[in-house]
C-alpha cells in the first residue's frame, strides 16, 4: 500500500472510532429507575464499619495461567489501610458472571461493585455511578485513554477497564524455519504465502482462524480492522460494508477453501486453537499475552508480531479486550466504592493486575512501571499497542445479542460456498440502527 493510502486508512479509522464513541449508548439512555435496594450494610451498625459487596469473576486455569484470582490479597491490603470498610468478596465462574449479575440486579440485590463483561444496560438504566463520581481527576485521567473511552455511554464513562489485553499474531518459529520463512507476514498476501508454505511441510492448521463459538467476535474484528472496516460507523452497526464483505470473501477464497485455516475454522474455538499451537499443530494464530507463559512452559519456539494491514506497510489497529468493573448506585456507597476502586487501580496494583497474570495494566502509571521492568519485557509490545486499541461496540445495549449472532453465524460466511454478504447483512438487521 502506498504511504498516502495507508495514512488515509488510519485517519478514517480514527475518525470513525471517535464519531462512534460519541454516539454509543444514546438509544435507551435515561430508561429505568433507582428502584433497587443494595446489599451493603453501610448503616454503621457494625461498629461504624461499612460493608461493600464485591462480585468478581473466577477464572479457572486457562492455557497455563491463572487470571484474576488475587482478590483476597487486594482486599486484605485495602482493609489494613481502611479499617472502617469491610469488603465481602463473592466469586462467580466467569462464564456465568453476566447472567448472575443480571439476575441479582433484577431481584433487587445489586452488589456495590461488580466485575463483568457488560456495563451498557446498567448505565443506560441509570444504575451505575459514573467514573468521575468515583475517582478524582488525576486518577481518572491515568486510565489508558482508548480503554477508558470504550467504557463510555453517552460520552460519560461508567465501565472501568480491568484485566486488559491486546492480542498479537503468534507464530511457531521452528515451523517457519522448516518452511523457509524468514519472519512474520507483513500483509495478507504474505500471510497466505506463509500458510501455503506451512501446509507444504505438513502443518495441519497453517493459520488457526478462530471462528468457532467461543470468541469469534475477537478474531472477526481483528480481520475487519485490518481490511479497513469494522463493526460500526456513525449510525450504528455496519457489518455489511463493502470493506467487510471484501475481507470475508478473501478469507473464504484465499484461506479457508484452499485448506490453509484447518479442517473446520467455523467450529474452531480459541481454547482449541491455543492447544493446537502449543502442540505444534498450528503455525500462526491471533492470541492474547496469556499464551506467553503456556508457550514458555511447553518450550515451544515462538515469536509474535502486530497483525498486518491488508496491503502491509504498517500494523492494523489491535483489538482491545478487557473485563469491566462497575459500581452500583443502589447501595449508596459512592465514597467507599471510590476508595476501594482508587486503591485497586493505584500504583500498588500494577503487578497484581498486570504482568503477574499475563494481562495488561489499564493505567498509564502502571503501564510505565511495567514497561520499565525488564523482567516483563515479553509484555512490552502488547502494552505499546494499547493506546491504538479498537473495541467491540460494548457501549450499545444490543451488543450481547449481536455478539451471540456473530458467534453462531460468522463461520457460515467463510465456509466454501458461503455468502459473506448474506451473513453480514443479516447481522445488521438484528438491532435497529444506533441501538
CSV table of C-alpha atoms in Angstrom, one decimal:
chain,number,residue,atom,x,y,z
A,1,UNK,CA,0.0,0.0,0.0
A,2,UNK,CA,1.3,3.5,-0.8
A,3,UNK,CA,2.1,5.6,2.2
A,4,UNK,CA,-0.7,8.1,1.5
A,5,UNK,CA,-3.3,5.3,1.2
A,6,UNK,CA,-2.1,3.9,4.5
A,7,UNK,CA,-2.4,7.2,6.1
A,8,UNK,CA,-5.9,7.7,4.7
A,9,UNK,CA,-7.0,4.3,6.2
A,10,UNK,CA,-5.5,5.2,9.6
A,11,UNK,CA,-7.1,8.6,9.7
A,12,UNK,CA,-10.5,7.3,8.5
A,13,UNK,CA,-10.4,4.6,11.2
A,14,UNK,CA,-9.6,7.1,13.9
A,15,UNK,CA,-12.4,9.5,12.8
A,16,UNK,CA,-14.9,6.6,12.6
A,17,UNK,CA,-13.9,5.5,16.1
A,18,UNK,CA,-14.2,9.0,17.6
A,19,UNK,CA,-17.6,9.5,16.0
A,20,UNK,CA,-18.9,6.2,17.1
A,21,UNK,CA,-17.8,6.6,20.7
A,22,UNK,CA,-19.7,9.9,20.8
A,23,UNK,CA,-22.9,8.1,19.8
A,24,UNK,CA,-22.8,4.9,21.7
A,25,UNK,CA,-25.4,4.4,24.3
A,26,UNK,CA,-27.8,7.1,23.1
A,27,UNK,CA,-30.6,4.6,22.5
A,28,UNK,CA,-32.4,3.8,25.7
A,29,UNK,CA,-30.4,6.2,27.8
A,30,UNK,CA,-32.5,7.6,30.7
A,31,UNK,CA,-34.7,4.5,30.9
A,32,UNK,CA,-35.2,2.8,34.2
A,33,UNK,CA,-35.3,4.0,37.8
A,34,UNK,CA,-33.3,3.5,41.0
A,35,UNK,CA,-35.8,1.1,42.5
A,36,UNK,CA,-33.2,-1.5,43.5
A,37,UNK,CA,-32.1,-2.0,47.1
A,38,UNK,CA,-28.4,-2.6,47.7
A,39,UNK,CA,-26.9,-5.4,49.7
A,40,UNK,CA,-24.2,-3.5,51.6
A,41,UNK,CA,-24.8,-2.8,55.3
A,42,UNK,CA,-23.3,0.7,55.5
A,43,UNK,CA,-25.6,1.8,58.3
A,44,UNK,CA,-22.9,1.9,61.0
A,45,UNK,CA,-24.5,-1.0,62.9
A,46,UNK,CA,-21.2,-2.9,62.9
A,47,UNK,CA,-19.1,-0.5,64.9
A,48,UNK,CA,-19.1,2.1,62.2
A,49,UNK,CA,-17.9,-0.3,59.6
A,50,UNK,CA,-19.4,-0.2,56.1
A,51,UNK,CA,-19.5,-3.4,54.1
A,52,UNK,CA,-19.0,-3.4,50.4
A,53,UNK,CA,-20.3,-6.3,48.4
A,54,UNK,CA,-17.8,-7.2,45.6
A,55,UNK,CA,-18.9,-9.6,43.0
A,56,UNK,CA,-16.0,-10.9,40.8
A,57,UNK,CA,-15.3,-13.4,38.1
A,58,UNK,CA,-13.4,-16.6,39.0
A,59,UNK,CA,-11.1,-17.7,36.2
A,60,UNK,CA,-10.1,-21.4,36.1
A,61,UNK,CA,-6.6,-22.1,34.9
A,62,UNK,CA,-6.6,-21.4,31.2
A,63,UNK,CA,-3.6,-22.4,28.9
A,64,UNK,CA,-1.4,-22.4,31.9
A,65,UNK,CA,-2.2,-19.1,33.6
A,66,UNK,CA,-4.5,-18.2,36.5
A,67,UNK,CA,-6.2,-14.9,35.8
A,68,UNK,CA,-8.0,-12.6,38.2
A,69,UNK,CA,-8.0,-14.6,41.4
A,70,UNK,CA,-5.8,-12.5,43.6
A,71,UNK,CA,-8.7,-10.5,45.2
A,72,UNK,CA,-8.0,-11.8,48.7
A,73,UNK,CA,-4.6,-10.1,48.8
A,74,UNK,CA,-6.0,-6.8,47.4
A,75,UNK,CA,-8.9,-6.8,49.9
A,76,UNK,CA,-6.6,-7.6,52.8
A,77,UNK,CA,-4.2,-4.7,51.9
A,78,UNK,CA,-7.2,-2.3,51.4
A,79,UNK,CA,-8.8,-3.1,54.7
A,80,UNK,CA,-5.5,-2.5,56.5
A,81,UNK,CA,-5.5,1.0,55.1
A,82,UNK,CA,-9.2,1.5,55.5
A,83,UNK,CA,-10.3,-0.4,58.7
A,84,UNK,CA,-13.7,1.3,58.6
A,85,UNK,CA,-14.6,-0.5,55.3
A,86,UNK,CA,-15.1,-4.2,55.0
A,87,UNK,CA,-15.1,-5.8,51.6
A,88,UNK,CA,-17.1,-9.1,51.2
A,89,UNK,CA,-15.9,-11.0,48.1
A,90,UNK,CA,-18.2,-13.3,46.2
A,91,UNK,CA,-16.7,-15.2,43.3
A,92,UNK,CA,-18.7,-16.4,40.3
A,93,UNK,CA,-17.3,-18.6,37.4
A,94,UNK,CA,-16.5,-16.1,34.6
A,95,UNK,CA,-18.8,-17.9,32.0
A,96,UNK,CA,-21.8,-17.4,34.4
A,97,UNK,CA,-20.9,-13.9,35.5
A,98,UNK,CA,-23.1,-11.8,33.3
A,99,UNK,CA,-26.2,-14.0,33.9
A,100,UNK,CA,-25.6,-14.0,37.7
A,101,UNK,CA,-25.2,-10.2,37.8
A,102,UNK,CA,-28.3,-9.6,35.7
A,103,UNK,CA,-30.3,-11.8,38.0
A,104,UNK,CA,-29.0,-10.1,41.1
A,105,UNK,CA,-29.9,-6.7,39.7
A,106,UNK,CA,-33.4,-7.8,38.6
A,107,UNK,CA,-34.0,-9.3,42.0
A,108,UNK,CA,-33.0,-6.0,43.8
A,109,UNK,CA,-29.8,-7.4,45.1
A,110,UNK,CA,-27.2,-5.5,43.1
A,111,UNK,CA,-23.7,-5.7,44.6
A,112,UNK,CA,-21.9,-2.5,45.4
A,113,UNK,CA,-19.1,-3.3,42.9
A,114,UNK,CA,-19.1,-5.9,40.2
A,115,UNK,CA,-16.8,-7.3,37.6
A,116,UNK,CA,-18.3,-8.3,34.3
A,117,UNK,CA,-18.3,-8.2,30.5
A,118,UNK,CA,-21.3,-5.8,30.1
A,119,UNK,CA,-22.0,-2.4,31.5
A,120,UNK,CA,-24.1,-0.5,29.0
A,121,UNK,CA,-27.6,-1.8,30.0
A,122,UNK,CA,-26.9,-0.8,33.7
A,123,UNK,CA,-25.5,2.6,32.7
A,124,UNK,CA,-28.5,3.3,30.4
A,125,UNK,CA,-30.9,2.4,33.2
A,126,UNK,CA,-29.0,4.9,35.5
A,127,UNK,CA,-28.0,2.2,37.9
A,128,UNK,CA,-24.2,2.9,37.9
A,129,UNK,CA,-22.0,5.6,39.4
A,130,UNK,CA,-20.0,7.4,36.7
A,131,UNK,CA,-16.2,7.3,36.9
A,132,UNK,CA,-16.0,11.0,37.8
A,133,UNK,CA,-18.1,10.2,40.9
A,134,UNK,CA,-15.7,7.5,42.0
A,135,UNK,CA,-12.3,8.9,41.1
A,136,UNK,CA,-10.6,12.3,41.5
A,137,UNK,CA,-9.5,13.9,38.2
A,138,UNK,CA,-5.8,12.7,38.3
A,139,UNK,CA,-6.8,9.1,39.0
A,140,UNK,CA,-9.5,9.1,36.2
A,141,UNK,CA,-7.1,10.7,33.8
A,142,UNK,CA,-4.5,8.0,34.4
A,143,UNK,CA,-6.5,5.3,32.6
A,144,UNK,CA,-5.2,4.5,29.1
A,145,UNK,CA,-7.4,6.7,27.0
A,146,UNK,CA,-8.5,4.1,24.4
A,147,UNK,CA,-9.7,1.7,27.2
A,148,UNK,CA,-11.4,4.5,29.2
A,149,UNK,CA,-13.2,5.8,26.1
A,150,UNK,CA,-14.5,2.3,25.4
A,151,UNK,CA,-16.2,2.4,28.8
A,152,UNK,CA,-18.4,5.4,27.9
A,153,UNK,CA,-22.1,5.6,27.3
A,154,UNK,CA,-23.4,8.9,26.0
A,155,UNK,CA,-20.0,10.5,26.5
A,156,UNK,CA,-19.8,9.5,30.2
A,157,UNK,CA,-17.5,6.8,31.5
A,158,UNK,CA,-19.3,4.1,33.5
A,159,UNK,CA,-17.3,1.0,32.7
A,160,UNK,CA,-13.9,0.8,34.4
A,161,UNK,CA,-11.5,-1.5,32.5
A,162,UNK,CA,-9.6,-4.3,34.2
A,163,UNK,CA,-7.6,-7.4,33.0
A,164,UNK,CA,-6.8,-5.8,29.7
A,165,UNK,CA,-5.4,-7.4,26.6
A,166,UNK,CA,-4.4,-6.5,23.0
A,167,UNK,CA,-3.8,-9.8,21.1
A,168,UNK,CA,-1.0,-10.2,18.5
A,169,UNK,CA,0.0,-12.6,15.8
A,170,UNK,CA,1.9,-15.5,17.3
A,171,UNK,CA,3.9,-17.9,15.0
A,172,UNK,CA,5.9,-21.0,15.5
A,173,UNK,CA,9.5,-20.0,14.6
A,174,UNK,CA,10.7,-23.7,14.2
A,175,UNK,CA,7.9,-24.4,11.7
A,176,UNK,CA,8.6,-21.2,9.9
A,177,UNK,CA,12.3,-22.1,9.6
A,178,UNK,CA,11.4,-25.5,8.3
A,179,UNK,CA,9.1,-23.9,5.7
A,180,UNK,CA,11.8,-21.5,4.6
A,181,UNK,CA,10.1,-18.4,6.1
A,182,UNK,CA,12.3,-15.7,7.4
A,183,UNK,CA,9.8,-13.8,9.6
A,184,UNK,CA,6.2,-12.9,10.2
A,185,UNK,CA,3.9,-11.9,7.4
A,186,UNK,CA,3.6,-8.2,6.8
A,187,UNK,CA,0.5,-8.3,4.6
A,188,UNK,CA,-2.4,-10.6,3.8
A,189,UNK,CA,-0.6,-11.9,0.7
A,190,UNK,CA,2.4,-12.7,2.8
A,191,UNK,CA,0.2,-14.4,5.3
A,192,UNK,CA,-1.3,-16.6,2.6
A,193,UNK,CA,2.1,-17.4,1.2
A,194,UNK,CA,3.3,-18.4,4.7
A,195,UNK,CA,0.3,-20.6,5.2
A,196,UNK,CA,0.9,-22.3,1.9
A,197,UNK,CA,4.5,-23.0,2.9
A,198,UNK,CA,3.4,-24.4,6.2
A,199,UNK,CA,0.9,-26.6,4.6
A,200,UNK,CA,3.5,-27.9,2.2
A,201,UNK,CA,5.6,-29.2,5.2
A,202,UNK,CA,2.6,-30.9,6.7
A,203,UNK,CA,1.3,-28.4,9.3
A,204,UNK,CA,-2.4,-29.4,9.8
A,205,UNK,CA,-3.6,-25.8,10.6
A,206,UNK,CA,-1.3,-23.3,8.9
A,207,UNK,CA,-3.4,-20.4,10.2
A,208,UNK,CA,-5.8,-21.0,13.1
A,209,UNK,CA,-8.9,-19.0,12.1
A,210,UNK,CA,-10.9,-18.9,15.4
A,211,UNK,CA,-14.5,-18.5,14.1
A,212,UNK,CA,-15.9,-21.1,16.5
A,213,UNK,CA,-18.5,-20.2,19.2
A,214,UNK,CA,-16.1,-19.2,22.0
A,215,UNK,CA,-14.7,-15.9,20.8
A,216,UNK,CA,-15.3,-15.5,17.1
A,217,UNK,CA,-16.1,-11.8,17.6
A,218,UNK,CA,-12.5,-11.1,18.6
A,219,UNK,CA,-11.0,-12.9,15.6
A,220,UNK,CA,-13.5,-11.3,13.2
A,221,UNK,CA,-12.9,-7.7,14.5
A,222,UNK,CA,-9.1,-8.1,14.0
A,223,UNK,CA,-9.6,-9.1,10.4
A,224,UNK,CA,-12.2,-6.4,9.7
A,225,UNK,CA,-10.0,-3.7,11.2
A,226,UNK,CA,-7.1,-5.0,9.1
A,227,UNK,CA,-9.2,-4.7,6.0
A,228,UNK,CA,-10.3,-1.1,6.6
A,229,UNK,CA,-13.7,-1.9,8.1
A,230,UNK,CA,-15.2,-2.7,11.5
A,231,UNK,CA,-18.4,-3.3,13.4
A,232,UNK,CA,-19.9,0.1,13.3
A,233,UNK,CA,-20.0,3.6,11.9
A,234,UNK,CA,-21.6,6.8,12.9
A,235,UNK,CA,-25.1,5.5,12.5
A,236,UNK,CA,-24.6,2.2,14.5
A,237,UNK,CA,-23.8,-1.3,13.3
A,238,UNK,CA,-22.3,-1.5,9.8
A,239,UNK,CA,-21.4,-5.2,9.3
A,240,UNK,CA,-22.5,-5.1,5.6
A,241,UNK,CA,-19.9,-2.5,4.5
A,242,UNK,CA,-18.1,-3.1,1.2
A,243,UNK,CA,-14.8,-3.4,3.2
A,244,UNK,CA,-16.2,-6.1,5.5
A,245,UNK,CA,-17.6,-8.1,2.6
A,246,UNK,CA,-14.3,-8.0,0.8
A,247,UNK,CA,-12.5,-9.2,3.9
A,248,UNK,CA,-14.6,-12.2,4.5
A,249,UNK,CA,-14.6,-13.0,0.8
A,250,UNK,CA,-10.8,-13.0,0.9
A,251,UNK,CA,-10.8,-15.3,3.9
A,252,UNK,CA,-13.2,-17.7,2.2
A,253,UNK,CA,-11.4,-17.9,-1.1
A,254,UNK,CA,-7.7,-17.5,0.0
A,255,UNK,CA,-7.5,-19.2,3.4
A,256,UNK,CA,-10.5,-21.5,4.1
A,257,UNK,CA,-11.2,-23.0,0.7
A,258,UNK,CA,-7.6,-23.9,0.0
A,259,UNK,CA,-7.4,-25.6,3.4
A,260,UNK,CA,-5.0,-23.1,4.9
A,261,UNK,CA,-7.1,-22.5,8.0
A,262,UNK,CA,-7.5,-26.0,9.2
A,263,UNK,CA,-10.3,-28.5,8.8
A,264,UNK,CA,-13.2,-26.6,10.3
A,265,UNK,CA,-12.5,-22.9,11.2
A,266,UNK,CA,-16.2,-22.2,11.7
A,267,UNK,CA,-16.0,-24.6,14.7
A,268,UNK,CA,-12.5,-23.8,16.0
A,269,UNK,CA,-12.6,-22.2,19.4
A,270,UNK,CA,-9.9,-20.1,21.0
A,271,UNK,CA,-9.1,-22.9,23.5
A,272,UNK,CA,-8.8,-25.4,20.7
A,273,UNK,CA,-6.6,-23.1,18.6
A,274,UNK,CA,-4.3,-22.4,21.6
A,275,UNK,CA,-4.0,-26.2,22.2
A,276,UNK,CA,-3.1,-26.8,18.5
A,277,UNK,CA,-0.5,-24.1,18.6
A,278,UNK,CA,1.1,-25.4,21.8
A,279,UNK,CA,1.1,-28.9,20.3
A,280,UNK,CA,2.9,-27.7,17.1
A,281,UNK,CA,-0.2,-28.4,15.0
A,282,UNK,CA,-0.9,-24.7,14.1
A,283,UNK,CA,1.6,-22.4,12.6
A,284,UNK,CA,0.1,-19.0,13.2
A,285,UNK,CA,-2.8,-17.5,15.2
A,286,UNK,CA,-4.0,-14.4,16.9
A,287,UNK,CA,-3.5,-14.8,20.6
A,288,UNK,CA,-3.5,-12.9,23.9
A,289,UNK,CA,-0.5,-12.5,26.2
A,290,UNK,CA,-1.8,-15.3,28.4
A,291,UNK,CA,-0.4,-17.6,25.7
A,292,UNK,CA,3.2,-16.5,26.5
A,293,UNK,CA,3.5,-18.4,29.8
A,294,UNK,CA,2.0,-21.5,28.3
A,295,UNK,CA,4.3,-21.5,25.3
A,296,UNK,CA,7.3,-21.0,27.5
A,297,UNK,CA,6.2,-23.9,29.8
A,298,UNK,CA,5.8,-26.1,26.7
A,299,UNK,CA,9.2,-25.0,25.5
A,300,UNK,CA,7.7,-24.0,22.2
A,301,UNK,CA,9.8,-21.9,19.9
A,302,UNK,CA,7.7,-18.9,19.0
A,303,UNK,CA,7.6,-15.2,18.3
A,304,UNK,CA,4.8,-12.6,17.9
A,305,UNK,CA,4.2,-9.6,15.7
A,306,UNK,CA,1.5,-7.0,15.2
A,307,UNK,CA,-1.3,-8.1,12.9
A,308,UNK,CA,-0.7,-6.6,9.5
A,309,UNK,CA,-2.9,-4.3,7.4
A,310,UNK,CA,-4.3,-5.9,4.2
A,311,UNK,CA,-1.7,-4.3,1.9
A,312,UNK,CA,1.0,-4.1,4.5
A,313,UNK,CA,3.4,-1.3,5.3
A,314,UNK,CA,2.1,-0.8,8.9
A,315,UNK,CA,0.2,-2.6,11.6
A,316,UNK,CA,-3.5,-2.9,11.8
A,317,UNK,CA,-5.3,-1.4,14.8
A,318,UNK,CA,-5.2,-4.0,17.6
A,319,UNK,CA,-8.4,-5.3,19.2
A,320,UNK,CA,-8.8,-4.1,22.8
A,321,UNK,CA,-10.3,-6.5,25.2
A,322,UNK,CA,-10.9,-6.4,29.0
A,323,UNK,CA,-13.4,-7.0,31.8
A,324,UNK,CA,-15.3,-4.1,33.3
A,325,UNK,CA,-15.6,-3.0,36.9
A,326,UNK,CA,-18.8,-1.1,37.7
A,327,UNK,CA,-20.2,0.5,40.9
A,328,UNK,CA,-23.9,0.3,41.5
A,329,UNK,CA,-25.8,3.2,43.0
A,330,UNK,CA,-28.5,1.3,44.9
A,331,UNK,CA,-26.3,0.8,48.0
A,332,UNK,CA,-25.5,4.4,48.3
A,333,UNK,CA,-21.8,3.7,48.9
A,334,UNK,CA,-20.2,6.0,46.3
A,335,UNK,CA,-17.4,7.2,48.7
A,336,UNK,CA,-16.5,3.7,49.9
A,337,UNK,CA,-16.6,2.2,46.4
A,338,UNK,CA,-14.5,5.1,45.2
A,339,UNK,CA,-11.9,4.5,47.8
A,340,UNK,CA,-11.7,0.8,47.0
A,341,UNK,CA,-11.5,1.3,43.2
A,342,UNK,CA,-8.9,4.0,43.7
A,343,UNK,CA,-6.8,1.6,45.8
A,344,UNK,CA,-7.3,-1.1,43.2
A,345,UNK,CA,-6.1,1.0,40.3
A,346,UNK,CA,-3.4,2.8,42.2
A,347,UNK,CA,0.3,2.2,41.7
A,348,UNK,CA,0.3,-0.8,44.1
A,349,UNK,CA,-1.9,-2.8,41.8
A,350,UNK,CA,0.5,-2.7,38.8
A,351,UNK,CA,2.0,-6.1,39.5
A,352,UNK,CA,-1.2,-7.7,40.8
A,353,UNK,CA,-3.3,-6.7,37.8
A,354,UNK,CA,-0.6,-6.6,35.2
A,355,UNK,CA,2.2,-8.8,34.1
A,356,UNK,CA,1.9,-11.1,37.0
A,357,UNK,CA,-1.2,-12.6,35.4
A,358,UNK,CA,-0.3,-12.1,31.7
A,359,UNK,CA,-2.9,-9.3,31.5
A,360,UNK,CA,-2.1,-5.7,30.9
A,361,UNK,CA,-2.4,-2.8,33.4
A,362,UNK,CA,-5.0,-0.2,32.4
A,363,UNK,CA,-3.4,2.9,33.8
A,364,UNK,CA,-0.6,4.9,32.3
A,365,UNK,CA,1.3,4.9,35.6
A,366,UNK,CA,1.1,1.1,35.9
A,367,UNK,CA,1.9,0.6,32.2
A,368,UNK,CA,5.0,2.8,32.5
A,369,UNK,CA,6.1,0.7,35.5
A,370,UNK,CA,5.7,-2.5,33.6
A,371,UNK,CA,7.4,-1.0,30.6
A,372,UNK,CA,10.4,-0.1,32.7
A,373,UNK,CA,10.6,-3.6,34.3
A,374,UNK,CA,13.0,-5.7,32.2
A,375,UNK,CA,11.6,-8.9,33.7
A,376,UNK,CA,8.3,-8.0,32.0
A,377,UNK,CA,9.8,-7.3,28.6
A,378,UNK,CA,7.7,-10.1,26.9
A,379,UNK,CA,4.7,-7.9,27.5
A,380,UNK,CA,6.2,-4.6,26.3
A,381,UNK,CA,4.9,-4.9,22.7
A,382,UNK,CA,1.4,-5.7,24.0
A,383,UNK,CA,1.5,-2.6,26.2
A,384,UNK,CA,2.8,-0.5,23.4
A,385,UNK,CA,-0.3,-1.4,21.4
A,386,UNK,CA,-2.9,-0.3,24.0
A,387,UNK,CA,-3.3,3.4,23.0
A,388,UNK,CA,-4.3,2.3,19.5
A,389,UNK,CA,-6.8,-0.4,20.5
A,390,UNK,CA,-10.2,-0.6,18.9
A,391,UNK,CA,-13.2,-2.2,20.7
A,392,UNK,CA,-16.4,-4.1,20.2
A,393,UNK,CA,-19.4,-1.8,20.4
A,394,UNK,CA,-19.7,-2.5,24.1
A,395,UNK,CA,-21.5,0.8,24.7
A,396,UNK,CA,-24.6,-0.5,22.9
A,397,UNK,CA,-27.3,-2.3,24.9
A,398,UNK,CA,-27.8,-4.7,21.9
A,399,UNK,CA,-24.2,-5.8,21.7
A,400,UNK,CA,-24.7,-9.1,23.7
A,401,UNK,CA,-27.4,-10.2,21.3
A,402,UNK,CA,-25.4,-9.2,18.2
A,403,UNK,CA,-22.3,-10.9,19.7
A,404,UNK,CA,-24.2,-14.1,20.1
A,405,UNK,CA,-25.3,-14.0,16.5
A,406,UNK,CA,-21.7,-13.3,15.3
A,407,UNK,CA,-20.6,-16.4,17.2
A,408,UNK,CA,-23.3,-18.6,15.7
A,409,UNK,CA,-23.2,-17.4,12.1
A,410,UNK,CA,-19.8,-16.0,11.1
A,411,UNK,CA,-18.4,-19.4,10.3
A,412,UNK,CA,-21.1,-19.7,7.5
A,413,UNK,CA,-19.7,-16.7,5.8
A,414,UNK,CA,-16.3,-18.1,5.1
A,415,UNK,CA,-17.3,-21.7,4.5
A,416,UNK,CA,-16.7,-23.0,0.9
A,417,UNK,CA,-19.8,-21.7,-1.0
A,418,UNK,CA,-20.8,-19.4,1.9
A,419,UNK,CA,-22.1,-15.9,1.3
A,420,UNK,CA,-20.3,-13.2,3.3
A,421,UNK,CA,-22.8,-10.6,2.1
A,422,UNK,CA,-25.8,-12.5,3.3
A,423,UNK,CA,-24.4,-13.2,6.7
A,424,UNK,CA,-23.1,-9.7,7.3
A,425,UNK,CA,-26.4,-8.1,6.1
A,426,UNK,CA,-28.3,-10.4,8.5
A,427,UNK,CA,-26.2,-9.2,11.4
A,428,UNK,CA,-27.1,-5.6,10.6
A,429,UNK,CA,-30.8,-6.5,10.8
A,430,UNK,CA,-30.6,-7.9,14.3
A,431,UNK,CA,-30.8,-4.5,16.0
A,432,UNK,CA,-32.2,-1.1,14.9
A,433,UNK,CA,-29.6,1.4,13.7
A,434,UNK,CA,-27.7,3.0,16.5
A,435,UNK,CA,-29.1,0.7,19.2
